[in-house]
Amino acid sequence: MYISGIKINNYRNFKNLNIEFNHGLNVIIGHNNAGKTNLIKALQLVLDRDLKEKPSIDDFCKTNLDYAKPPSIEISIFIKEHNDKADDKNVVYDWLINESPEYTAQLTYIFELPTKNHEEYKKQIEECKNGNGFDQEKCLKLISKKFLQKYVPRIYGGNPSKQEKADSENLERFDFQFLDAIRDAERQMFFGNNTLLRDVLNYFLDYDLTNGQGFENLSAENIELLKQREQEFNTKSKELLKILIGRIDRDKILQYSNETGADKGGKPNFDAEITEQELLFALRLIVEKSGFKIPIKNNGLGYNNLLFIALILAKMQMESSSYMGDNAKVFPVLAIEEPEAHLHPSMQSKFLKFLNTNNQARQIFITSHSTHITSAINLESIICLYDDIIGNSAVGYPGKVFSESKEDKDSKIYVQRFLDATKSNMLFAERLVFIEGLAEQLLIPSFAQYLEIEDSLVDKHVGIISVDSRTFKHFLKLYAYDETDSPYAINKKVVCITDADPTIKKSNKWVSAFPFELDDSENSKSLSTHVTELKEKFEDKYANIFVFHPPEGTGKTLEYELCKENPKSPQLITDAFPSQNSAHTPDNYTAIISRYEDDLNAIIEEYKTKLKIDNLDENRILKSISECTWGDETEKKKALIAAIYYKVVSNAKGQHAFYLEQKLRDNYKIKEDDKRLDFKVPSYIENALTEIIKKDA
């Protein structure tokens, strides 16, 4: 069996949320305050019989809380049949809400004010009203002061409306081990007189004979061997104690008992006996390295955390074995908060692989902020907590958004393979901008600075994720949210910034083109196929996905648009320009843009003069711009210079973007407006960045 889901009502940040779980490993991720810890705490309230603390006034969800009736917390977990062991169904039988085709049981934790106190509550809560209804602060103070101490926690089995309390003996068969983020691993492991370490040591004593089984399950031969070992221990321990007693000057010590008259009740003396269990108290954990013995307190925090988790797993093995007899646990659950604490990335990956294959816990829940952990696990294991586009707590399941179609299977494989530590940040960011490559990755933050919204991108936790333009579709499926058709997707705002990439058909092949080479025939495409597919399959269907590209019919790529918007700007000249053995030197480009205020023919002639070469591509540009039927000559001039600029930087886009970003940043630092050079962010990028920070309704 396994915990298949949880329903949380009115607990902390969860007003009303259903969350599905996987059998085995569940990795719960999300931004800060998404509710990861709250989810584990909700599970703990239902399953942890050792938990003594009750919810406080701060544990009630305050969102739209109706104070007319006493607020309550209700948490239900659902347990489904899966690879059952012998006692599984017996433990949950009284809690069943469905028996076929696979059984489902329900446990419900309710923290509420008893019915007998409701009338008094309703009477007093009326005093907390103002002109707009209930004053929340007054209501909470009243509940905290006069009613919270009367609240009681109850756990019901089966349908909670029947109010049938779950049997405590069966609840005890669940073992919930929770390692929170502020765990003190060292204190738990120093010496054998700590309960955890002592119990584990006792369990593994003579494990080669017992295999962790109870005495009644051992063979006669092994029982005899155990007796021999115990007898040997008793004999040798008595010899040691006899030597120790012999070294004590008993007469000196006992002299005082004689003088005080204590010997009248019998003559004092010394005797000693020690059991194996008592001697375990003397054991302590150490670390041996390079021939040295290092106290555990001097070990690194990361390794001590791993040792502590190893001890917990050993304890879980012990408590679910026949060694515990009728007290054996049936369903051990391990919950770890932020296992990445103090672990470097490769150690995080190794630890996750271990947890995935270890079978001491029937089900594992992990909360994490680590992109390394996210990238190291299967998509099916990830549960993403987040705030949706209108601010409500929500949950997404990256592994469940893909259908069984070949296209979706291919997308799933691609996402799983390429969701590395950098790209997996997309699952943590609150809003997303998908971009095509390194140039956009480098330049967009500086564009935001010129638009005076760079701080807004940070404040709104916008993630800028670089993926290949033709693979946008794979990652977008994670966010293609529809309440009915794709409820498992993540309902975050996503903006895609992509090139227009116009093409023309030549010799039955589609080839890249400049906008001024297009015509109205079927042999021209102002937008590439992948852009139109993004718009049709995602932007047109999903309210949270937006696609921005250079203007259709006149746009091409980022580099082209940069120059088209800034045709005279020396800012665009960087150290990535060829310095020799090329016509595209900074001096030649400067000479060309200096003719911008002249007519188109002047720019063309300057271009021909500076090139001094016979290049088919260059001649193609000149021929096409001359034959272009656009009526606006200014647009033609911009297009020609943009095409020249594109040719200059196209072979070194990343390097050019690196230098350009530095120039733009340095220019922005100049305070005097008369010295700062003008720079215009391409309109499609401005629109995209404005959209991503826009407050949603």
XYZ file of C-alpha atoms in Angstrom:
697
model
C 0.000 0.000 0.000
C 1.012 3.634 -0.283
C -0.271 7.108 0.565
C -1.841 8.114 -2.735
C -2.867 11.619 -1.790
C -3.703 14.226 0.796
C -6.498 16.761 1.077
C -5.726 19.800 3.220
C -8.365 22.249 4.384
C -7.636 25.435 6.287
C -4.081 24.570 7.352
C -1.392 27.240 7.108
C -1.124 28.390 3.461
C -3.489 25.679 2.197
C -7.091 26.845 2.016
C -8.308 23.788 0.135
C -5.829 21.719 -1.826
C -5.649 18.118 -3.035
C -2.192 16.682 -3.672
C -1.432 13.348 -5.325
C 1.559 11.226 -4.300
C 3.610 8.481 -5.924
C 4.468 5.167 -4.352
C 8.157 5.244 -3.473
C 9.934 8.590 -3.825
C 8.150 11.967 -3.745
C 10.296 15.082 -4.193
C 8.354 18.210 -3.256
C 9.834 21.370 -4.733
C 8.806 24.985 -4.937
C 9.819 28.551 -4.212
C 10.158 29.852 -0.654
C 6.864 29.827 1.271
C 5.181 27.644 -1.343
C 4.172 25.267 1.460
C 6.707 22.434 1.248
C 7.269 22.218 5.008
C 3.567 22.751 5.650
C 2.766 19.717 3.511
C 5.138 17.507 5.517
C 3.729 18.902 8.766
C 0.222 18.057 7.557
C 1.299 14.453 6.945
C 2.913 14.406 10.372
C -0.298 15.507 12.104
C -2.060 12.454 10.699
C 0.677 9.828 10.970
C 3.093 10.694 13.777
C 1.839 9.250 17.073
C 4.866 10.701 18.898
C 3.947 14.263 17.959
C 2.816 16.045 21.114
C 2.313 19.604 19.940
C -1.105 20.785 18.808
C -1.747 23.408 16.133
C -1.567 27.025 17.247
C -3.639 30.004 16.176
C -1.023 30.654 13.471
C -1.701 27.260 11.878
C -5.183 28.227 10.675
C -5.304 29.441 7.081
C -6.474 33.058 7.285
C -7.549 33.345 3.630
C -11.293 34.116 3.509
C -11.768 32.525 6.922
C -15.412 32.478 8.023
C -15.470 33.412 11.709
C -19.242 32.965 12.015
C -18.513 29.349 12.938
C -15.482 28.046 14.839
C -12.612 27.564 12.375
C -11.195 24.064 12.103
C -8.334 22.251 10.403
C -9.074 19.108 8.408
C -6.426 16.910 6.791
C -7.270 13.639 5.034
C -4.800 11.128 3.645
C -5.780 8.381 1.227
C -4.093 4.973 1.308
C -4.276 2.748 -1.764
C -3.443 -0.865 -2.437
C -0.043 -1.406 -4.065
C 2.398 -4.323 -3.735
C 0.736 -5.189 -0.441
C 2.457 -7.038 2.349
C 0.719 -9.524 4.646
C -0.609 -7.113 7.285
C -1.313 -4.083 5.093
C -5.031 -4.515 4.498
C -5.645 -5.737 8.052
C -4.240 -2.484 9.430
C -6.410 -0.211 7.268
C -9.485 -2.467 6.945
C -11.698 -0.402 9.249
C -10.805 2.764 7.336
C -11.776 1.549 3.851
C -13.906 3.820 1.682
C -13.562 1.647 -1.424
C -12.655 -2.030 -1.907
C -12.484 -2.537 -5.662
C -10.757 -2.745 -8.025
C -8.058 -1.708 -5.534
C -8.915 -0.749 -1.995
C -8.695 2.824 -0.743
C -8.616 3.773 2.924
C -8.973 7.236 4.436
C -7.588 8.765 7.617
C -8.752 12.232 8.614
C -7.195 14.511 11.201
C -9.574 17.184 12.497
C -8.613 19.939 14.909
C -11.841 21.540 16.056
C -13.797 23.128 18.853
C -16.156 20.587 20.487
C -19.842 21.075 19.678
C -20.701 21.856 23.294
C -18.617 25.055 23.050
C -20.149 26.335 19.804
C -22.942 28.413 21.337
C -20.536 30.258 23.599
C -18.227 30.855 20.625
C -21.030 32.300 18.470
C -22.095 34.583 21.271
C -18.631 36.016 21.905
C -17.498 36.231 18.277
C -20.333 38.698 17.567
C -18.409 41.257 19.624
C -15.607 41.113 17.045
C -17.702 42.577 14.244
C -17.207 45.997 12.705
C -18.984 47.797 9.892
C -17.403 45.503 7.298
C -18.084 42.210 9.040
C -15.662 40.398 11.315
C -12.440 42.101 12.385
C -9.890 39.349 11.756
C -7.354 40.530 14.321
C -9.980 40.698 17.073
C -11.380 37.287 16.109
C -7.972 35.632 16.249
C -7.193 37.194 19.620
C -10.518 35.984 21.013
C -10.028 32.435 19.702
C -6.454 32.314 20.984
C -7.335 33.612 24.447
C -10.654 31.915 25.208
C -11.209 28.952 22.910
C -7.994 27.475 21.510
C -7.256 25.567 24.719
C -10.621 23.820 24.300
C -9.840 22.621 20.759
C -9.251 18.880 20.424
C -7.452 16.831 17.741
C -9.234 13.725 16.499
C -8.376 11.129 13.876
C -11.234 9.408 12.077
C -10.999 6.291 9.924
C -13.084 5.913 6.783
C -15.614 8.540 5.775
C -15.102 11.404 8.272
C -18.825 12.227 8.254
C -19.381 8.998 10.208
C -16.970 10.235 12.893
C -15.596 6.777 13.633
C -12.336 7.212 15.507
C -9.342 5.349 14.117
C -8.069 2.593 16.381
C -4.885 3.771 18.122
C -3.302 0.319 17.892
C -3.514 0.360 14.104
C -2.307 3.963 13.959
C 0.783 2.836 15.871
C 1.625 0.481 12.997
C 2.642 3.533 10.952
C 6.198 4.760 11.494
C 6.643 8.411 10.479
C 10.238 9.629 10.716
C 10.655 13.353 10.014
C 14.081 14.956 9.696
C 13.487 18.688 9.620
C 15.829 21.266 8.131
C 17.270 22.310 11.507
C 18.086 18.764 12.618
C 20.925 18.439 15.132
C 22.649 15.383 13.724
C 25.678 15.603 16.011
C 23.696 15.638 19.242
C 21.798 12.542 18.115
C 24.937 10.545 17.355
C 27.694 11.348 19.855
C 27.378 8.557 22.376
C 25.641 5.231 22.947
C 23.595 6.682 25.816
C 21.526 8.446 23.167
C 18.342 6.422 22.651
C 18.585 6.336 18.847
C 22.161 5.091 18.701
C 21.718 2.693 21.631
C 18.616 1.065 20.135
C 20.269 0.640 16.750
C 23.405 -0.848 18.315
C 21.301 -3.257 20.349
C 19.360 -4.341 17.244
C 22.516 -5.073 15.251
C 24.195 -6.906 18.129
C 24.816 -10.470 16.861
C 23.069 -9.575 13.592
C 25.057 -12.300 11.824
C 23.036 -14.819 13.844
C 19.681 -13.068 14.244
C 19.379 -11.282 10.877
C 17.240 -8.808 12.806
C 14.643 -11.443 13.696
C 12.982 -12.088 17.019
C 14.348 -14.850 19.268
C 11.387 -17.109 18.521
C 12.241 -17.107 14.795
C 15.821 -18.315 15.194
C 17.087 -21.811 14.526
C 18.115 -23.999 17.461
C 21.709 -23.839 16.251
C 21.784 -20.021 16.253
C 20.074 -19.862 19.646
C 22.825 -22.086 21.048
C 25.521 -19.883 19.477
C 23.906 -16.784 21.006
C 23.931 -18.400 24.438
C 27.608 -19.234 24.025
C 28.435 -15.630 23.110
C 26.467 -14.279 26.059
C 28.205 -16.728 28.417
C 31.597 -15.733 27.029
C 30.742 -12.049 27.545
C 29.587 -12.680 31.133
C 32.749 -14.611 31.992
C 35.158 -12.075 30.508
C 33.298 -9.045 31.856
C 33.381 -10.518 35.383
C 37.130 -11.032 35.071
C 37.611 -7.412 34.026
C 35.381 -6.108 36.799
C 37.231 -8.260 39.349
C 40.528 -6.689 38.226
C 38.984 -3.223 38.475
C 37.623 -3.848 41.981
C 40.996 -5.217 43.049
C 42.639 -1.910 42.206
C 40.324 -0.017 44.566
C 41.483 0.573 48.179
C 38.253 -0.646 49.731
C 39.491 -0.289 53.302
C 40.041 3.448 52.928
C 36.580 3.984 51.454
C 34.795 1.655 53.876
C 36.560 3.243 56.850
C 34.078 6.092 56.644
C 31.111 3.724 56.785
C 32.565 2.173 59.949
C 33.099 5.559 61.569
C 29.575 6.760 60.749
C 28.044 3.524 62.029
C 26.681 2.530 58.625
C 28.213 -0.942 59.031
C 25.727 -1.808 61.777
C 23.163 -2.651 59.095
C 25.584 -5.017 57.349
C 29.155 -4.811 56.141
C 29.454 -2.795 52.876
C 31.540 -4.221 50.052
C 31.799 -4.018 46.243
C 30.401 -6.347 43.639
C 29.820 -5.773 39.925
C 27.977 -7.111 36.950
C 27.453 -5.483 33.553
C 25.150 -6.499 30.717
C 25.846 -6.216 27.023
C 23.147 -3.545 26.741
C 24.697 -1.476 29.532
C 28.113 -1.629 27.904
C 26.640 -0.259 24.677
C 26.282 3.036 26.549
C 30.056 3.380 26.432
C 30.243 3.199 22.644
C 30.542 6.352 20.594
C 30.702 7.057 16.890
C 34.054 8.051 15.438
C 35.373 8.573 11.933
C 38.558 6.837 10.827
C 40.483 8.598 8.089
C 44.125 8.256 7.022
C 44.891 6.206 10.110
C 43.457 8.785 12.521
C 40.385 8.471 14.732
C 38.293 11.630 14.574
C 35.428 12.368 17.005
C 32.101 12.628 15.230
C 31.706 16.220 16.447
C 34.765 17.136 14.350
C 33.282 15.590 11.226
C 31.762 17.780 8.502
C 28.097 18.791 8.821
C 27.203 17.197 5.496
C 28.670 13.817 6.366
C 27.124 13.937 9.836
C 23.734 14.533 8.228
C 24.250 11.453 6.066
C 25.312 9.397 9.089
C 22.240 10.556 10.968
C 19.952 9.575 8.084
C 21.706 6.188 7.952
C 20.923 5.699 11.650
C 17.286 6.627 11.076
C 17.024 4.078 8.260
C 18.614 1.442 10.502
C 16.061 2.291 13.201
C 13.224 1.963 10.667
C 14.548 -1.451 9.655
C 14.580 -2.478 13.318
C 11.082 -1.232 14.084
C 9.500 -2.995 11.111
C 11.147 -6.360 11.816
C 9.953 -9.341 13.868
C 12.528 -8.245 16.436
C 9.772 -5.899 17.689
C 7.152 -8.678 17.867
C 3.582 -7.359 17.851
C 4.971 -3.814 18.079
C 6.532 -4.064 14.608
C 5.636 -1.236 12.231
C 3.820 -2.112 9.029
C 4.244 1.104 7.069
C 7.485 3.080 7.611
C 7.490 6.581 6.088
C 10.589 8.782 5.840
C 10.291 12.552 5.394
C 13.433 14.660 4.927
C 13.488 18.423 4.693
C 16.215 19.862 2.471
C 18.541 16.839 2.229
C 20.889 19.042 0.207
C 21.944 20.872 3.400
C 25.747 20.893 3.548
C 26.081 18.475 0.591
C 27.890 19.345 -2.622
C 26.048 18.628 -5.920
C 27.585 15.231 -6.741
C 26.910 14.025 -3.193
C 23.285 15.180 -3.533
C 22.901 13.048 -6.656
C 24.467 10.010 -5.002
C 22.238 10.387 -1.955
C 19.096 10.607 -4.101
C 20.043 7.450 -5.994
C 20.514 5.660 -2.685
C 17.102 6.739 -1.376
C 15.478 5.656 -4.618
C 16.775 2.108 -4.230
C 16.677 1.717 -0.435
C 13.614 -0.208 0.720
C 13.615 0.435 4.470
C 10.963 3.144 4.001
C 7.827 2.141 2.095
C 7.382 5.753 1.020
C 9.752 8.733 1.053
C 8.904 12.434 1.032
C 11.618 15.009 0.382
C 11.351 18.783 0.241
C 14.044 20.626 -1.650
C 15.241 23.915 -3.121
C 18.055 22.185 -4.975
C 18.094 22.330 -8.763
C 20.749 19.596 -8.645
C 18.349 17.243 -6.872
C 15.558 18.136 -9.283
C 17.747 17.393 -12.287
C 18.910 14.068 -10.817
C 15.505 12.423 -10.399
C 12.764 11.095 -12.608
C 10.041 13.551 -13.632
C 7.384 11.286 -12.093
C 8.851 11.823 -8.636
C 8.532 15.627 -8.753
C 5.631 17.421 -7.082
C 5.751 21.167 -7.660
C 4.078 23.490 -5.142
C 3.594 27.045 -6.380
C 1.309 30.064 -6.389
C -0.763 30.159 -9.567
C -1.256 33.253 -11.725
C -3.919 34.631 -9.372
C -1.932 33.894 -6.214
C -3.627 30.728 -4.944
C -1.638 27.760 -3.632
C -1.487 25.140 -6.371
C 0.300 21.936 -7.300
C 1.756 20.658 -10.565
C 3.062 17.269 -11.649
C 5.718 17.538 -14.396
C 5.702 13.789 -14.994
C 1.937 13.615 -15.537
C 1.420 16.365 -18.110
C 2.457 14.170 -21.033
C -0.041 11.903 -22.762
C 0.682 8.515 -24.325
C 0.906 9.990 -27.837
C 4.234 9.619 -29.652
C 4.690 13.396 -29.697
C 4.209 13.677 -25.943
C 6.415 10.672 -25.255
C 9.185 12.316 -27.283
C 8.671 15.577 -25.382
C 8.850 13.802 -22.046
C 12.095 12.065 -22.971
C 13.556 15.376 -24.139
C 12.578 17.271 -20.984
C 13.881 14.485 -18.740
C 17.188 14.412 -20.601
C 17.800 18.147 -20.793
C 16.318 19.333 -17.500
C 19.748 20.040 -16.038
C 20.581 22.042 -12.918
C 20.297 25.317 -14.857
C 17.078 24.596 -16.730
C 15.377 23.011 -13.704
C 15.262 26.499 -12.220
C 12.120 26.819 -14.362
C 10.304 24.693 -11.765
C 11.221 27.074 -8.931
C 10.753 30.492 -10.554
C 7.388 32.194 -10.063
C 7.243 33.450 -13.674
C 9.195 32.349 -16.722
C 10.794 33.841 -19.793
C 11.907 31.252 -22.345
C 14.602 32.547 -24.675
C 16.525 31.059 -27.588
C 20.189 31.295 -26.733
C 23.225 32.822 -25.100
C 22.815 36.261 -26.690
C 19.345 36.721 -25.194
C 20.514 35.274 -21.870
C 23.243 37.909 -21.644
C 21.357 40.893 -23.012
C 17.831 40.707 -21.627
C 18.784 41.777 -18.065
C 20.505 44.873 -19.469
C 17.476 45.558 -21.694
C 15.358 45.423 -18.534
C 17.688 47.979 -16.968
C 17.060 50.416 -19.845
C 13.323 49.805 -19.451
C 13.748 50.446 -15.701
C 12.188 47.114 -14.769
C 15.266 45.034 -13.885
C 14.400 45.159 -10.177
C 10.846 44.068 -10.996
C 12.169 40.932 -12.690
C 14.036 40.100 -9.489
C 11.186 41.035 -7.147
C 8.715 38.895 -9.071
C 11.157 35.950 -9.171
C 11.228 35.789 -12.957
C 13.375 32.962 -14.292
C 15.057 33.528 -17.661
C 15.626 30.101 -19.178
C 17.603 29.469 -22.352
C 16.401 26.606 -24.545
C 16.726 25.970 -28.241
C 13.873 27.648 -30.110
C 12.708 24.422 -31.721
C 12.450 22.725 -28.333
C 10.259 25.368 -26.685
C 7.296 23.085 -27.355
C 8.686 20.308 -25.163
C 9.118 22.501 -22.092
C 5.914 24.475 -22.664
C 3.891 21.307 -22.122
C 4.845 21.548 -18.452
C 2.908 24.849 -18.308
C 0.065 24.222 -20.756
C -2.523 24.458 -17.987
C -6.207 23.901 -18.505
C -8.446 23.160 -15.530
C -10.271 20.425 -17.451
C -7.928 19.061 -20.115
C -4.506 19.436 -18.463
C -4.920 20.025 -14.703
C -1.502 18.514 -13.894
C 0.347 21.315 -15.712
C 1.862 24.242 -13.808
C -0.304 27.353 -14.042
C 2.460 29.977 -14.075
C 2.791 32.850 -16.498
C 5.229 31.973 -19.285
C 6.561 34.338 -21.939
C 8.455 33.025 -24.964
C 10.845 35.343 -26.790
C 11.814 33.912 -30.153
C 13.153 35.029 -33.515
C 10.819 35.464 -36.471
C 13.262 33.586 -38.732
C 11.562 34.350 -42.090
C 12.258 31.923 -44.943
C 11.896 31.719 -48.702
C 11.687 28.661 -50.923
C 14.585 28.098 -53.298
C 15.104 24.943 -55.333
C 12.350 23.256 -53.298
C 14.137 24.043 -50.033
C 13.228 26.589 -47.397
C 16.187 28.857 -46.653
C 16.707 31.746 -44.254
C 15.802 35.145 -45.660
C 15.782 38.819 -44.802
C 12.345 40.449 -44.484
C 12.888 42.573 -47.584
C 13.324 39.380 -49.655
C 9.775 38.207 -48.896
C 6.836 38.506 -51.242
C 3.159 37.625 -51.069
C 3.553 34.221 -52.713
C 3.395 30.807 -51.094
C 7.177 30.671 -51.429
C 7.629 33.146 -48.584
C 7.079 32.748 -44.842
C 7.361 35.803 -42.619
C 7.384 33.540 -39.543
C 9.108 30.196 -39.313
C 7.023 27.072 -38.830
C 8.129 26.592 -35.227
C 6.938 30.113 -34.335
C 3.506 29.639 -35.896
C 3.207 26.286 -34.101
C 4.035 27.926 -30.775
C 1.321 30.501 -31.359
C -1.297 28.023 -32.543
C -0.632 25.172 -30.089
C 0.142 27.186 -26.984
C -0.542 30.931 -27.067
C -3.969 30.563 -28.680
C -5.032 27.754 -26.314
C -3.607 28.627 -22.899
C -4.225 31.884 -21.068
C -0.918 31.751 -19.176
C 1.380 31.369 -22.215
C 2.503 34.272 -24.433
C 4.721 34.289 -27.545
C 6.646 37.401 -28.619
C 8.710 37.715 -31.793
C 9.982 40.459 -34.132
C 7.265 42.114 -36.235
C 5.790 39.756 -38.792
C 6.899 40.752 -42.296
C 9.639 43.176 -41.224
C 11.451 41.308 -38.440
C 14.123 38.611 -38.337
C 16.342 37.948 -35.276
C 17.451 39.697 -32.089
C 20.603 41.046 -33.739
C 18.658 42.294 -36.753
C 16.055 44.001 -34.545
C 18.716 45.599 -32.335
C 20.201 47.364 -35.318
C 16.855 48.174 -36.921
C 15.812 49.983 -33.724
C 19.247 51.650 -33.355
C 20.549 52.097 -36.927
C 22.990 54.919 -36.105
C 24.209 53.673 -32.745
C 27.972 53.176 -32.235
C 26.958 51.210 -29.140
C 26.443 48.171 -31.334
C 30.089 48.083 -32.418
C 32.015 45.698 -30.169
C 35.360 43.936 -29.965
C 33.706 40.941 -31.628
C 33.821 42.795 -34.966
C 36.625 41.599 -37.297
C 39.702 43.813 -36.961
C 41.472 42.718 -40.163
C 41.228 40.426 -43.197
C 37.579 41.389 -43.542
C 35.519 44.173 -44.993
C 33.357 44.148 -41.853
C 35.724 46.121 -39.635
C 34.469 48.655 -37.079
C 35.744 51.506 -39.289
C 33.882 50.268 -42.343
C 30.671 49.726 -40.383
C 31.001 53.211 -38.843
C 31.359 54.709 -42.305
C 28.188 52.946 -43.453
C 25.988 54.015 -40.521
C 27.281 57.592 -40.848
C 25.342 57.785 -44.142
C 22.034 56.856 -42.476
C 20.640 60.388 -42.805
C 21.344 60.305 -46.545
C 19.159 58.442 -49.011
C 19.175 54.683 -49.530
C 21.409 54.835 -52.603
C 24.097 56.670 -50.634
C 24.188 53.860 -48.083
C 24.318 51.270 -50.869
C 27.234 53.037 -52.570
C 29.114 53.360 -49.275
C 28.528 49.662 -48.685
C 29.890 48.764 -52.128
C 32.907 51.003 -51.645
C 33.837 49.603 -48.259
C 33.307 45.977 -49.202
C 35.597 45.946 -52.231
C 34.845 42.253 -52.654
C 32.556 40.174 -54.808
C 30.490 38.161 -52.296
C 27.320 36.409 -53.395
C 25.544 36.948 -50.060
C 26.493 40.627 -49.960
C 25.346 41.115 -53.547
C 22.128 39.267 -52.717
C 21.428 41.782 -49.942
C 22.064 44.756 -52.235
C 19.982 43.291 -55.061
C 17.054 42.403 -52.767
C 16.932 45.775 -51.004
C 17.027 47.551 -54.370
C 14.108 45.457 -55.633
C 12.113 45.700 -52.394
C 8.644 47.170 -52.961
C 8.273 48.735 -49.507
C 7.041 52.279 -49.839
C 8.837 53.685 -46.783
C 12.474 54.456 -47.616
C 13.377 54.935 -43.950
C 12.334 51.353 -43.266
C 14.451 50.215 -46.213
C 17.491 52.067 -44.845
C 16.994 50.506 -41.420
C 16.567 47.079 -43.009
C 19.759 47.391 -45.083
C 21.916 48.477 -42.142
C 20.316 45.775 -39.980
C 21.158 43.158 -42.624
C 24.769 44.372 -42.774
C 25.002 44.291 -38.984
C 23.505 40.799 -38.910
C 26.147 39.591 -41.377
C 28.907 41.099 -39.232
C 27.914 39.484 -35.918
C 26.162 36.279 -37.014
C 29.288 34.142 -36.704
C 30.080 35.319 -33.168
C 26.696 36.011 -31.576
C 27.631 34.899 -28.060
C 30.933 36.756 -27.968
C 29.343 39.858 -29.449
C 26.502 39.751 -26.901
C 29.051 39.503 -24.078
C 30.832 42.679 -25.190
C 27.588 44.485 -26.029
C 26.121 43.782 -22.586
C 29.167 45.414 -20.984
C 28.907 48.465 -23.252
C 25.203 48.883 -22.523
C 25.770 48.590 -18.763
C 28.619 51.131 -18.857
C 26.539 53.518 -20.950
C 23.609 53.267 -18.534
C 25.845 54.260 -15.612
C 26.456 57.667 -17.190
C 24.255 60.116 -15.299
C 24.309 63.113 -17.660
C 21.672 62.702 -20.347
C 23.768 64.645 -22.851
C 26.611 62.125 -22.570
C 24.621 58.914 -22.297
C 24.032 57.441 -25.743
C 20.467 56.706 -26.757
C 19.498 53.067 -26.923
C 16.121 51.608 -27.828
C 15.140 48.115 -26.729
C 13.453 46.180 -29.569
C 9.703 46.582 -29.174
C 8.894 42.857 -29.085
C 11.278 42.370 -26.175
C 9.906 45.422 -24.392
C 6.389 44.027 -24.789
C 7.477 40.602 -23.535
C 9.195 41.943 -20.413
C 6.301 44.289 -19.691
C 3.905 41.336 -19.905
C 5.897 39.085 -17.580
C 5.897 41.639 -14.743
C 2.301 42.717 -15.285
C 0.035 42.135 -12.315
C -2.513 39.461 -13.155
C -6.181 39.911 -12.397
